[in-house]
Every structure is written in structure tokens, then in C-alpha cells.
Amino acid sequence: MNKKGASFGTIVVVMGSILIALGIAWLIAQNWRQIPSFLKITILVFLTASAYVIGVVLREKDYPTIAKSLFVLGALLYTLSIFLIAQIFHTSTSLQNVAWLVFLAWMGVIFSAYFFNSYTTLIIGLIEFLVWIILQFMALLETISQPFALYLFLFLFAGILFYGLSLWHRYNMHDFAKLFQWWTAFYFLLFVYVMSFQSFIPMMWNDEIVMSATSITFLVVFALIALATTIPGIFVSMREGDVSGKEILGMFIVLVVLIGLMGLTKVVSSKVGVCYTKQCYEFGDQNSCFNMARSLSCEWKENSCRAKSCYDFKDRVSCENAPSALRCEWRTNGCKVDYSRSDLCGIYNDEKQECVSHPECGWRTSYGYFRRGREAPLILWFVWIAVNVFFILLILAVIGYGTLEKSTAIINLGIMFFSLDILTRYMGFVMDFWGYTSLAIIFIIGGILLIVGGWLIVKWRKRLVTKAKEQSPQVRRRKNE
Amino acid sequence: MNNYTKLIIFISLLVFGFGIAILYLSWPLLTGTTIILDTRPVDPFDPFRGQYMTINYEISNVEFLGEVNIGDVVYVALKPDENNVWRLEKVSLAKPEQGVFIRGTVRRVDGNNINVEYGVEQFFFERNADVPTRDVMVEAKVDSSGQARIVNLLQNGKPVEIKYKKPSLTS
């Protein structure tokens, strides 16, 4: 992300590369039978090599923008080649095998990024790395239905690793130093942005953590690698003056607050949830099934607990006397389900103790898909506000950091997330407080805020970017040497 | 090192890397013994790799008397019946010293029954293909280490004829 960084031209040509790669990916997905396997592999390897050859030639001829796009195309074609070869040999589709394929992909892509000094390729490699880390972790888990918080911890360690790499690149004055600084800021902003959704917070701890020894080992080893990269990175870069104590302190505060917020979301898990009416098949033994005979109309048949449905009640009287959980209603064409009637257990939403005290009700820590923010309990609002206040502070800290580092790319990133936050929260309020009058007021106020805010943001951005036009500390250090 | 030298090194590594991968994946096909296995297939879709059929084998669920855990490697010794379909002979944790066997990983343990994955549970084909799912057998090759690769799908002893819809720009 240097001054020659992401121009409009770069974005356009990179998008062109992605489109070409997508087209080729689609052809592979079609699994063209007309082409023999050997020829398919040859074509893809030839295309991958050609993309790199043309990229190098164009770079030598001083066409760096188009060269960048060809390196991106090469990296994407390399990734596709791996999956094509796996397809040809009918290799396993298990999570572990897909994780292996993605592992080979990011290793190759990151290698080519360093080899050809291509930062756009490095971004692809880093994205593939994140895909791999999650696939590999899921492959090692006994069950993938784990609390989101567990995956977030994995991503948090990845963030620490990125920061450590950023420090080492700065220490070595590597060309990717600025990119890693930008990527780390982007990564943490995205991390908190995902956490800032009200519907996401209750899902953070929606299940009990069940981990096998291998998955715990993976998590611990990954955390140790992240720390072993970052802690020495702090010492060496501070010694050389590449990084200030303020930055390290700021990063430390961000991590501590993030861990604190992730812990805080656990409070919500016992307070916010959907109370649903159980299905008969959830009762595994004859006794419990028999106990549900009246309330849920369950019956034990062929070694399993099965439910009667409204259709089983053939006359008006039996239909009207059917258990209320079935929500039956007599209509001209028979006994049907009345979906407009609320679920039997729905009245105990957000009341876990009440919910679980009813044998026919089950508890699911989730916000539910159709509920609105205005119905959210106070505790959820509290946690949500805490996360969002932190998000705003983080955005401001990133913008401040960008100004200190005189990096227009980081300033632009902060402002982009600031705009995204305003837009997202505005849309959220529209969805939560939907109604004719309130919606009209929200639209008018929102419109005014967006126009004024947009104008102020552009003005603010221009001022910050002008300030940041001076050279960065790394370049100054290089010159002094 | 200039860019062109780097390019030559990179292309060489690329071709070498893919060559090694292809050789590794082809090894059972080049050196293995042909076996025919009985199946029970279904058909999902892989977003990464297109349309494929998940194959559940007769030997996917086997009885094993002894202590075994999820993730353990097991070796299933096979022998052909009178129709040349290869059936289970013996399951062991140790690699057999002779005979034809296939290597698998335990995926589920249910008492004395174990579910084993052999890495040949999928067969990829083109979208819009009409693939028969009944009475299908799999012709595979298995090398001396027990690693297997699919060669073909068979029906009534002959390679399955996959019918495809006529390709068009909108297909």
C-alpha cells in the first residue's frame, strides 16, 4: 500500500483478472468431459505459467499495473489448478482434504507473492490463509457446531500473527511492511465490525464447547506461533525505533478490550434465546415420548417417537381438540396447520429458566431470525452498545494511527469503515423500527445525516490525507542510513 | 537475481510441484491391483469442484472387535467372490503383510461397528449429467500401501454410460 498503491486502474485490472479466473473456475466446475484429463491439467498449468510470464515481461517493460493483475490471475489459476487436479483424481471431499488443498494453495500463492514482490498476490495469499485456518480447525473438531466465540478466538490469534509479521517486516524494511500495517488494521476493523451486529452477539456462545485433543493442540500451537512471532517482533522493532511504545500499548489495549468484549457477550447467552416447541423425534425413549402424548401428540412407533400431524385428525371435533402445540385449525378442506398462531413455547423467549422448566420446550441461544432489535432485552442492548462504542473508538484510533504514520491508505481505510458503520447502523435502525411514521422520520433524519456526514467525511479525509503527504518513518530511516 | 531468472525458477518449481502431485495421485493407478467394490451412492455438489457423487461402500461400515478410536488408520483385507466383486475378509490396525488390502480412516465408532473412509468416496462428473445410482460398482486400483483411486463406475460389469444434456451457453 505504498504511494503507487491501489489506484482505480489497479482495481479495474485486478477485477478483470478475478473475472477471468471465475470464468475458468466455472468451466472446471462443469467438468468438461470433452477434454481429456491430461489436457485439462496441461491447459491450466500452461495458463498459470503464462500469466506469470506475461506479468514479468510487462513489469520489465514498465507496465506495472497490468503486471499486477496478471500476477493476481496467476495466483488464482494456480489455486484452481490444485482443485482441478483433485477433481480429476476424485480425491476425498472431507474437510481435512479440502484443508490440505487450501494449504497447498496459500503456501504457493504467498511464495509467489514474495518471489515476485507482488502485494496484490500477497492479499490473495492472506485471504486463502484465513480460509485454510478455519477449514483446518473445523476438520480437527469433532463437531463443527461450536460457539462462534471459539472461531473468533482463532481469528484473534491470526490477527496477533499478522501484527507480529507487520513488526518483522518493518524491522527488515521489507517492501511489504506498509501492506502488513494496512492489512492488520483492516483485519481488526473487520473483526469488530462482524461483532458489532446485534443478531450476532447472542450466537457467540450458543453452544457448549466440545473440543478434541487435536483441535485444542491446534489452537494452542497456533496461539504460540502468533505470540512467538509478535513478542520478539515488538522487542526488535522497538529497539530499532521502527515502532513506538504508544503503538504497542494501543495494540495491547485493543486485544485486552476485544477479549473482554468476547467474554462479556457470554452474559447474553443465558439471557437471550429462542424457546421452541420440541419435536417428537427429540424424545429418544418410550417413557419420555409417552409423557408427550398429550401435549405434543407424540406416539411411540417402530422404535422411535413420532408426531401426529393435523392431517391425522379427520373430523372437526378431533381437529379442534388436537393438542395446542400442533396449531390445528378446521377448514373447509380438512384439518390444517394455522401458522399465524404463535408457537406454544414462544412466550418464554429470553426466559431460559421458565423455558427449560417445561418438558415440551427447548432452549436455543440465538436471537432468532425474525425478531427485531426493539424487542431485544436490555442486557443485549448494553453489550451491543459496548461493542459499538469500542468499534467507533477503534476506527478513530486507526485514523489517528494513519495520520501519525502518514499513511493515506490507513486513513482511507478508517474512513471507509466509519462510513460503513454509519450505513450499517442506519439500515439496522430502519429494520428495527419499521413503521410508517417512524420510518419516514428515520429516512428524513438519516438522509440529512448522510448528506452532511458525507460532506464532512470528504472534507475530513482531504485534510488528513494532505497532512499525511510527508514521507513515512521507514522511508526516513532508510534515507538516514 | 533479475526478474527473468526468478521467472525461470518459479515456472520450474510450478511444473515440478504439479508433476510430483500428479505422480503421487497417479501412483495407485500406475502400480495398483484392480478391485471392484459394491456401493450405495447418493449425489451432492461441491462448490469448489463441481458435481460429484458420494459413494457409500459395502465396506464403509464394518465390524471390528477391539479398541479403535476416531481417526485411527485401519487396513481392510479384501478377497474376490465368484463374481469378481472384492469383499471384506478382515479388518486390522496393522498393515497386512500380504494380499490385497485397502487403507482407511475411522470416522465413527458405534459399538463394534465402525465407519471407515477410504478417500475414494466421491466420483466427479459434469453438471447436467444423468448418472445411474442403482446397482453401481466401482472399479478402483489399490497400491501396495493400501492407497486407492477410482478408475471407473461399473453397471452390470460394464463402464457406466453417463448421459449428458446437450451443452449450451445457458447450461
XYZ file of C-alpha atoms in Angstrom:
652
model
C 0.000 0.000 0.000
C 2.674 2.490 -0.970
C 2.082 5.690 -2.833
C 1.891 3.772 -6.084
C -0.776 1.643 -4.326
C -4.344 0.805 -5.173
C -5.215 3.225 -7.981
C -8.507 2.997 -9.834
C -6.655 1.366 -12.746
C -5.256 -1.337 -10.445
C -8.677 -2.108 -9.043
C -10.159 -2.410 -12.545
C -7.452 -4.719 -13.889
C -7.499 -6.860 -10.736
C -11.270 -7.213 -11.092
C -10.665 -8.249 -14.710
C -8.271 -10.960 -13.524
C -10.783 -12.208 -10.975
C -13.462 -12.389 -13.683
C -11.209 -14.443 -15.969
C -10.357 -16.776 -13.089
C -14.043 -17.121 -12.203
C -14.841 -17.999 -15.821
C -12.179 -20.699 -15.831
C -13.386 -21.934 -12.416
C -16.875 -22.289 -13.811
C -15.597 -24.284 -16.752
C -13.820 -26.575 -14.285
C -16.980 -26.904 -12.222
C -18.670 -28.010 -15.431
C -16.017 -30.748 -15.529
C -15.759 -30.774 -19.292
C -15.829 -34.382 -20.353
C -14.812 -33.411 -23.877
C -11.301 -32.586 -22.693
C -9.077 -35.470 -21.580
C -7.763 -35.127 -18.029
C -4.155 -34.784 -19.084
C -5.045 -31.957 -21.469
C -7.121 -30.205 -18.795
C -4.150 -30.169 -16.429
C -1.767 -29.076 -19.175
C -4.056 -26.203 -20.177
C -4.370 -24.936 -16.620
C -0.658 -25.243 -15.802
C 0.127 -23.541 -19.122
C -2.339 -20.708 -18.357
C -0.896 -20.276 -14.848
C 2.665 -20.153 -16.145
C 1.630 -17.797 -18.982
C 0.037 -15.363 -16.541
C 3.308 -15.155 -14.604
C 5.441 -14.942 -17.780
C 3.359 -12.087 -19.209
C 3.283 -10.423 -15.770
C 7.097 -10.438 -15.544
C 7.522 -9.265 -19.138
C 5.062 -6.397 -18.626
C 6.753 -5.382 -15.393
C 10.090 -5.290 -17.206
C 8.505 -3.196 -19.976
C 7.261 -0.787 -17.286
C 3.570 -1.649 -17.266
C 3.316 -2.324 -13.516
C -0.469 -2.025 -13.213
C -1.310 -4.673 -15.803
C 1.584 -6.784 -14.500
C -0.050 -6.755 -11.042
C -3.313 -8.044 -12.484
C -1.505 -10.871 -14.259
C 0.204 -11.929 -11.044
C -3.231 -11.993 -9.408
C -4.558 -14.066 -12.296
C -1.580 -16.412 -11.976
C -2.223 -16.881 -8.249
C -5.918 -17.598 -8.820
C -5.187 -20.022 -11.672
C -2.642 -21.813 -9.503
C -5.309 -22.244 -6.802
C -7.797 -23.509 -9.380
C -5.234 -25.948 -10.789
C -4.935 -27.587 -7.378
C -8.686 -28.120 -7.182
C -8.871 -29.312 -10.806
C -6.203 -31.930 -10.219
C -8.032 -33.033 -7.055
C -11.224 -33.311 -9.110
C -9.565 -35.365 -11.832
C -8.251 -37.885 -9.308
C -11.550 -37.973 -7.370
C -9.776 -37.144 -4.114
C -11.703 -37.018 -0.860
C -14.113 -34.133 -0.246
C -13.678 -34.351 3.525
C -12.930 -31.107 5.370
C -9.414 -32.325 6.114
C -8.664 -32.975 2.467
C -10.103 -29.619 1.352
C -7.982 -28.005 4.099
C -4.902 -29.705 2.621
C -5.729 -28.358 -0.823
C -6.195 -24.806 0.516
C -2.936 -25.213 2.459
C -1.074 -26.003 -0.778
C -2.841 -23.046 -2.386
C -1.868 -20.378 0.174
C 1.681 -21.707 0.511
C 2.221 -21.396 -3.245
C 0.471 -18.047 -3.560
C 2.375 -16.451 -0.664
C 5.630 -17.870 -2.016
C 4.939 -16.314 -5.427
C 3.979 -13.005 -3.759
C 7.390 -12.770 -2.055
C 9.241 -14.164 -5.054
C 7.791 -11.585 -7.459
C 7.309 -8.875 -4.850
C 3.599 -8.616 -5.671
C 1.479 -7.190 -2.865
C -1.859 -7.873 -4.608
C -0.885 -11.548 -4.746
C 0.018 -11.423 -1.057
C -3.507 -10.251 -0.219
C -4.915 -13.292 -2.049
C -2.488 -15.495 -0.133
C -3.537 -13.980 3.198
C -7.223 -14.497 2.400
C -6.508 -18.122 1.438
C -4.567 -18.482 4.689
C -7.629 -17.372 6.667
C -9.814 -19.821 4.737
C -7.316 -22.578 5.477
C -7.062 -21.821 9.176
C -10.809 -22.104 9.642
C -11.127 -25.242 7.474
C -8.237 -26.935 9.242
C -9.637 -26.094 12.659
C -13.104 -27.344 11.685
C -11.584 -30.545 10.305
C -9.961 -31.235 13.661
C -13.087 -30.532 15.696
C -15.309 -33.480 16.494
C -18.365 -31.384 15.680
C -18.373 -28.097 13.792
C -21.401 -26.725 15.674
C -19.345 -24.837 18.218
C -19.849 -21.376 19.714
C -18.771 -18.643 17.297
C -16.564 -17.293 20.075
C -14.260 -20.276 19.599
C -13.762 -19.427 15.924
C -13.359 -15.754 16.862
C -10.516 -16.679 19.204
C -8.844 -18.461 16.307
C -9.240 -15.334 14.176
C -7.934 -13.214 17.052
C -4.734 -15.269 17.136
C -4.482 -14.809 13.367
C -4.735 -11.041 13.968
C -1.899 -11.217 16.504
C 0.174 -13.174 13.970
C -0.468 -10.541 11.287
C 0.617 -7.816 13.681
C 3.782 -9.747 14.533
C 4.542 -10.162 10.821
C 3.969 -6.455 10.328
C 6.582 -5.711 13.015
C 9.153 -8.060 11.466
C 8.613 -6.603 8.004
C 9.099 -3.108 9.400
C 12.237 -4.204 11.197
C 13.596 -5.640 7.947
C 12.364 -2.605 5.973
C 10.666 -5.044 3.627
C 8.534 -3.731 0.775
C 5.500 -5.437 2.333
C 5.888 -3.561 5.643
C 3.223 -0.977 4.771
C 0.946 -3.648 3.372
C 1.083 -5.649 6.609
C 0.383 -2.497 8.647
C -2.651 -1.813 6.469
C -3.772 -5.443 6.486
C -3.568 -5.675 10.309
C -5.675 -2.512 10.685
C -8.172 -3.807 8.110
C -8.310 -7.197 9.786
C -9.087 -5.859 13.264
C -11.653 -3.387 11.938
C -13.400 -6.186 10.070
C -13.237 -8.391 13.159
C -15.016 -5.820 15.343
C -17.418 -4.907 12.525
C -18.652 -8.516 12.455
C -19.026 -8.434 16.252
C -20.989 -5.182 16.106
C -24.181 -6.805 14.786
C -26.890 -7.206 17.400
C -28.069 -10.520 15.997
C -24.518 -11.922 16.070
C -23.851 -11.281 19.778
C -26.181 -13.982 21.223
C -24.719 -16.528 18.799
C -21.216 -16.056 20.219
C -21.798 -18.625 22.949
C -24.777 -20.501 21.526
C -23.381 -23.980 22.229
C -21.219 -25.766 24.718
C -17.573 -26.028 23.646
C -16.728 -29.630 22.744
C -13.133 -29.961 21.624
C -10.957 -32.940 20.877
C -7.325 -33.091 21.995
C -6.117 -32.455 18.435
C -8.243 -29.329 17.993
C -7.067 -27.944 21.362
C -3.466 -28.661 20.340
C -4.002 -26.901 17.026
C -5.455 -23.818 18.762
C -2.672 -23.709 21.359
C 0.109 -24.232 18.807
C -1.348 -21.545 16.562
C -1.600 -19.143 19.518
C 2.010 -19.904 20.466
C 3.195 -19.299 16.892
C 1.345 -15.964 16.885
C 2.901 -14.940 20.208
C 6.349 -16.240 19.268
C 6.186 -14.059 16.146
C 4.816 -10.971 17.847
C 6.695 -10.726 21.163
C 10.246 -10.850 19.701
C 8.932 -8.619 16.879
C 7.992 -5.999 19.471
C 11.466 -6.026 21.013
C 13.463 -5.849 17.794
C 11.290 -3.208 16.135
C 11.226 -1.061 19.274
C 14.995 -1.307 19.596
C 15.400 -0.035 16.033
C 12.794 2.680 16.531
C 10.513 1.271 13.823
C 7.583 1.256 16.165
C 6.627 3.498 19.068
C 5.716 2.405 22.580
C 2.349 4.097 22.047
C 1.562 1.783 19.142
C 2.407 -1.330 21.150
C 0.338 -0.072 24.077
C -2.543 0.727 21.730
C -2.400 -2.760 20.218
C -2.285 -4.321 23.668
C -5.345 -2.305 24.766
C -7.221 -3.360 21.601
C -6.502 -7.036 22.328
C -7.457 -6.798 26.006
C -10.698 -4.944 25.238
C -11.549 -7.431 22.474
C -11.054 -10.403 24.784
C -13.095 -8.573 27.437
C -15.923 -7.911 24.986
C -15.905 -11.506 23.799
C -16.219 -12.568 27.430
C -18.959 -10.004 28.031
C -21.047 -11.488 25.246
C -21.257 -14.674 27.331
C -23.598 -12.847 29.718
C -26.099 -12.616 26.890
C -26.082 -16.346 26.187
C -28.200 -17.210 29.220
C -30.491 -14.199 28.818
C -31.258 -14.126 25.118
C -32.641 -17.089 23.304
C -35.491 -18.697 21.478
C -37.798 -21.031 23.347
C -39.077 -23.517 20.791
C -41.558 -26.343 20.935
C -39.695 -29.635 20.740
C -40.359 -32.156 18.023
C -41.354 -35.688 18.975
C -38.185 -37.196 17.479
C -36.181 -35.354 20.167
C -37.570 -37.794 22.765
C -35.361 -40.829 22.414
C -37.034 -43.256 24.835
C -40.507 -44.667 25.119
C -41.260 -43.113 28.522
C -40.450 -39.527 27.655
C -42.260 -39.977 24.345
C -45.336 -41.278 26.147
C -45.225 -38.257 28.502
C -45.527 -36.015 25.476
C -48.511 -37.896 24.090
C -50.999 -35.281 25.207
C -49.134 -32.013 24.868
C -47.251 -32.728 21.626
C -49.319 -35.614 20.304
C -46.328 -37.948 20.178
C -46.636 -41.707 19.779
C -44.057 -44.485 20.067
C -43.945 -46.388 16.796
C -41.344 -48.711 15.300
C -38.760 -47.876 17.972
C -38.949 -44.116 17.591
C -41.021 -41.226 18.822
C -43.233 -39.888 16.060
C -45.664 -36.999 15.852
C -49.199 -36.925 14.708
C -49.882 -34.057 12.366
C -53.073 -32.025 11.899
C -53.817 -34.148 8.844
C -54.295 -37.165 11.135
C -57.464 -35.596 12.625
C -60.192 -36.390 10.181
C -63.223 -34.649 11.693
C -63.934 -31.181 13.040
C -64.268 -32.194 16.722
C -60.996 -34.112 16.904
C -59.242 -31.337 14.959
C -60.438 -28.660 17.364
C -59.462 -30.828 20.350
C -55.987 -31.609 18.988
C -53.058 -30.616 21.257
C -52.482 -26.878 21.052
C -48.809 -27.417 20.150
C -49.930 -28.722 16.749
C -51.744 -25.436 15.998
C -54.559 -27.216 14.122
C -57.490 -25.394 12.612
C -60.527 -26.873 10.896
C -61.008 -25.547 7.388
C -63.373 -26.494 4.587
C -60.812 -28.903 3.139
C -59.819 -30.577 6.391
C -57.644 -30.135 9.445
C -54.710 -27.818 8.646
C -51.874 -26.081 10.494
C -52.615 -22.473 11.397
C -49.183 -20.880 11.032
C -50.454 -17.488 12.197
C -50.811 -18.835 15.754
C -47.710 -18.351 17.869
C -45.547 -21.275 18.884
C -46.565 -22.858 22.213
C -43.198 -22.169 23.860
C -42.605 -18.816 22.119
C -43.953 -16.941 25.142
C -40.825 -17.978 27.060
C -38.370 -16.401 24.620
C -35.493 -14.771 26.545
C -36.591 -16.604 29.735
C -34.330 -19.612 29.892
C -35.369 -20.932 33.331
C -39.082 -20.747 32.513
C -38.443 -22.326 29.129
C -36.440 -25.326 30.287
C -38.862 -25.992 33.152
C -41.442 -27.051 30.528
C -40.564 -30.516 29.219
C -42.085 -29.811 25.813
C -39.960 -26.678 25.332
C -36.360 -26.479 24.170
C -33.884 -23.597 24.523
C -31.683 -22.299 21.765
C -29.279 -19.443 22.483
C -29.968 -17.357 19.457
C -31.587 -14.105 18.647
C -33.978 -15.727 16.181
C -34.266 -14.737 12.550
C -37.484 -12.797 12.639
C -37.175 -10.796 15.812
C -36.488 -7.098 15.804
C -33.959 -5.099 17.758
C -36.640 -3.141 19.562
C -37.777 -6.387 21.224
C -34.244 -7.164 22.415
C -33.719 -7.434 26.170
C -31.811 -4.690 27.961
C -28.699 -6.814 28.503
C -28.329 -7.354 24.751
C -28.646 -3.623 24.131
C -25.998 -2.977 26.773
C -23.476 -5.409 25.267
C -24.263 -4.214 21.750
C -23.684 -0.566 22.720
C -20.392 -1.518 24.426
C -19.172 -3.306 21.266
C -20.259 -0.432 19.035
C -18.645 2.232 21.209
C -15.433 0.229 21.007
C -15.839 -0.074 17.240
C -16.108 3.709 16.858
C -13.098 4.200 19.132
C -11.116 1.659 17.122
C -11.987 3.432 13.864
C -10.844 6.748 15.339
C -7.686 5.096 16.676
C -6.932 3.660 13.211
C -7.450 7.072 11.599
C -5.230 8.655 14.251
C -2.628 5.952 13.681
C -2.777 6.534 9.927
C -2.199 10.253 10.491
C 0.765 9.576 12.806
C 2.244 7.074 10.339
C 1.426 9.456 7.478
C -0.280 6.642 5.618
C -3.135 7.729 3.351
C -4.120 4.081 2.827
C -4.729 3.551 6.568
C -6.609 6.866 6.874
C -8.814 5.904 3.919
C -9.391 2.502 5.493
C -10.559 4.067 8.769
C -12.864 6.455 6.966
C -14.241 3.639 4.836
C -15.157 1.683 7.969
C -16.591 4.819 9.566
C -18.910 5.269 6.564
C -19.715 1.561 6.553
C -20.607 1.705 10.254
C -22.934 4.670 9.790
C -24.635 2.974 6.845
C -24.967 -0.375 8.629
C -26.374 1.065 11.851
C -28.746 3.246 9.845
C -30.032 0.204 7.951
C -30.300 -1.632 11.283
C -32.449 1.098 12.777
C -34.649 1.124 9.685
C -35.205 -2.635 10.052
C -35.752 -2.497 13.821
C -38.114 0.459 13.919
C -40.024 -0.298 10.742
C -43.352 1.557 10.655
C -44.928 4.280 8.529
C -44.313 7.382 10.665
C -41.119 6.279 12.350
C -39.686 5.054 9.057
C -40.453 8.378 7.364
C -38.739 10.252 10.200
C -35.752 7.868 10.165
C -35.389 8.288 6.389
C -35.503 12.090 6.571
C -33.106 12.339 9.519
C -30.872 9.662 8.042
C -30.824 11.373 4.663
C -29.799 14.698 6.227
C -27.151 12.958 8.351
C -25.749 11.082 5.357
C -25.548 14.202 3.157
C -23.976 16.362 5.889
C -21.880 13.458 7.163
C -20.722 12.583 3.656
C -19.654 16.172 3.029
C -17.827 16.319 6.382
C -16.154 12.955 5.812
C -14.808 14.045 2.420
C -13.552 17.302 3.957
C -12.018 15.436 6.908
C -10.397 12.873 4.672
C -8.875 15.530 2.423
C -7.401 17.314 5.447
C -5.916 14.091 6.864
C -4.549 12.937 3.511
C -2.917 16.325 2.932
C -1.275 16.041 6.361
C -0.073 12.533 5.539
C 1.636 13.520 2.298
C 5.003 13.618 4.026
C 7.245 10.557 3.931
C 6.745 7.615 6.267
C 9.138 6.790 9.192
C 10.500 3.747 7.330
C 11.471 5.791 4.303
C 13.016 8.443 6.583
C 15.021 5.740 8.358
C 16.145 4.310 5.042
C 17.290 7.753 3.874
C 19.177 8.420 7.101
C 21.030 5.160 6.658
C 18.633 -12.162 -9.298
C 16.721 -10.471 -12.117
C 13.051 -10.976 -12.844
C 13.602 -13.361 -15.768
C 15.830 -15.665 -13.710
C 13.207 -15.615 -10.972
C 10.574 -16.461 -13.556
C 12.504 -19.476 -14.843
C 12.994 -20.757 -11.281
C 9.324 -20.198 -10.455
C 7.997 -21.934 -13.582
C 10.360 -24.862 -12.956
C 9.107 -25.149 -9.373
C 5.496 -24.891 -10.553
C 5.870 -27.672 -13.122
C 7.927 -29.785 -10.709
C 5.382 -29.301 -7.890
C 2.414 -30.202 -10.054
C 4.389 -33.112 -11.526
C 5.081 -34.540 -8.075
C 1.429 -34.094 -7.037
C 0.187 -35.817 -10.189
C 2.676 -38.644 -9.792
C 1.615 -39.157 -6.156
C -2.068 -39.176 -7.089
C -1.474 -41.468 -10.096
C 0.721 -43.957 -8.233
C -2.087 -46.386 -7.325
C -3.402 -46.131 -10.910
C 0.024 -46.944 -12.336
C 1.065 -49.693 -9.947
C -2.107 -50.893 -8.194
C -4.220 -54.029 -8.338
C -7.669 -53.628 -9.881
C -10.545 -54.297 -7.479
C -14.287 -53.988 -7.865
C -16.308 -52.779 -4.887
C -20.020 -52.837 -4.177
C -21.673 -49.472 -3.470
C -24.682 -47.485 -2.234
C -24.373 -43.982 -3.791
C -26.027 -40.512 -3.397
C -25.327 -37.215 -5.204
C -24.407 -33.853 -3.683
C -22.495 -30.843 -5.090
C -19.087 -29.493 -4.162
C -18.840 -25.707 -4.544
C -15.084 -25.978 -5.151
C -15.077 -28.790 -7.626
C -18.488 -29.166 -9.187
C -20.887 -32.081 -9.342
C -19.955 -35.322 -7.683
C -21.461 -38.467 -6.331
C -20.743 -39.565 -2.781
C -20.165 -43.292 -2.765
C -21.008 -45.360 0.253
C -19.332 -48.767 0.002
C -20.324 -52.115 1.342
C -17.041 -51.928 3.281
C -17.792 -48.407 4.602
C -19.416 -49.893 7.697
C -17.591 -52.904 9.079
C -17.475 -54.841 12.308
C -14.299 -54.535 14.354
C -13.679 -56.387 17.596
C -11.086 -54.457 19.543
C -10.256 -50.982 20.713
C -10.387 -48.368 17.998
C -10.776 -44.582 18.016
C -11.966 -41.971 15.546
C -9.051 -41.014 13.314
C -7.275 -44.386 13.605
C -5.948 -45.941 10.406
C -7.335 -49.392 9.638
C -6.472 -51.895 6.916
C -9.260 -53.845 5.299
C -8.097 -57.069 3.635
C -10.173 -57.927 0.560
C -10.791 -61.038 -1.487
C -12.820 -61.539 -4.650
C -16.055 -63.535 -4.676
C -17.259 -65.731 -7.551
C -18.435 -62.593 -9.457
C -15.053 -60.900 -9.009
C -16.503 -58.366 -6.575
C -13.992 -57.753 -3.794
C -15.471 -58.317 -0.354
C -14.269 -57.803 3.186
C -12.009 -60.502 4.531
C -10.551 -58.972 7.683
C -10.120 -55.607 9.409
C -6.915 -54.876 11.295
C -4.973 -51.993 12.770
C -1.718 -53.448 11.499
C -0.773 -53.408 7.833
C -1.211 -56.907 6.341
C 1.982 -58.468 5.079
C 0.390 -59.990 2.009
C -2.750 -59.965 -0.072
C -4.830 -57.093 -1.356
C -5.947 -54.575 1.231
C -7.256 -51.015 1.337
C -6.260 -48.373 3.872
C -8.960 -46.294 5.592
C -9.536 -43.879 8.457
C -12.139 -44.500 11.155
C -14.802 -41.798 11.053
C -17.373 -43.149 13.521
C -17.425 -45.831 16.165
C -20.721 -47.350 17.211
C -20.088 -50.317 19.491
C -18.398 -52.963 17.402
C -19.353 -51.238 14.159
C -17.003 -48.716 12.629
C -17.489 -46.324 9.741
C -14.372 -46.120 7.583
C -13.379 -43.574 4.939
C -11.014 -44.770 2.201
C -10.595 -41.499 0.254
C -12.467 -42.925 -2.737
C -15.940 -41.884 -1.616
C -16.531 -39.405 -4.428
C -16.767 -39.537 -8.185
C -16.815 -36.221 -10.077
C -18.725 -35.702 -13.293
C -20.055 -32.938 -15.477
C -23.051 -30.844 -14.498
C -26.364 -31.891 -16.053
C -25.193 -35.467 -16.205
C -27.626 -38.311 -15.779
C -25.715 -40.829 -13.692
C -27.321 -44.105 -12.666
C -27.364 -44.595 -8.902
C -28.610 -48.206 -8.657
C -26.572 -51.390 -8.934
C -23.412 -49.418 -9.370
C -19.998 -50.888 -8.646
C -16.678 -49.119 -8.534
C -13.592 -50.222 -10.343
C -10.591 -48.980 -8.361
C -6.874 -49.590 -8.158
C -5.129 -50.107 -4.870
C -1.353 -49.924 -4.437
C 0.895 -51.883 -2.100
C 0.422 -49.347 0.730
C -3.372 -49.651 0.556
C -3.924 -46.281 -1.120
C -6.818 -46.477 -3.599
C -8.007 -44.453 -6.600
C -11.202 -44.778 -8.596
C -10.844 -45.880 -12.201
C -14.441 -46.142 -13.289
C -18.053 -46.708 -12.332
C -19.493 -50.025 -13.490
C -23.017 -51.256 -14.052
C -23.642 -54.866 -14.958
C -19.908 -55.330 -15.260
C -19.514 -52.616 -17.903
C -18.402 -48.972 -17.548
C -21.386 -46.774 -16.718
C -22.645 -44.762 -19.640
C -23.180 -41.220 -18.342
C -25.730 -39.376 -20.420
C -25.301 -35.624 -20.694
C -27.746 -32.968 -21.724
C -26.620 -31.210 -24.880
C -24.275 -28.400 -23.786
C -25.497 -24.892 -24.464
C -24.375 -21.394 -23.482
C -27.044 -21.302 -20.795
C -26.389 -24.751 -19.367
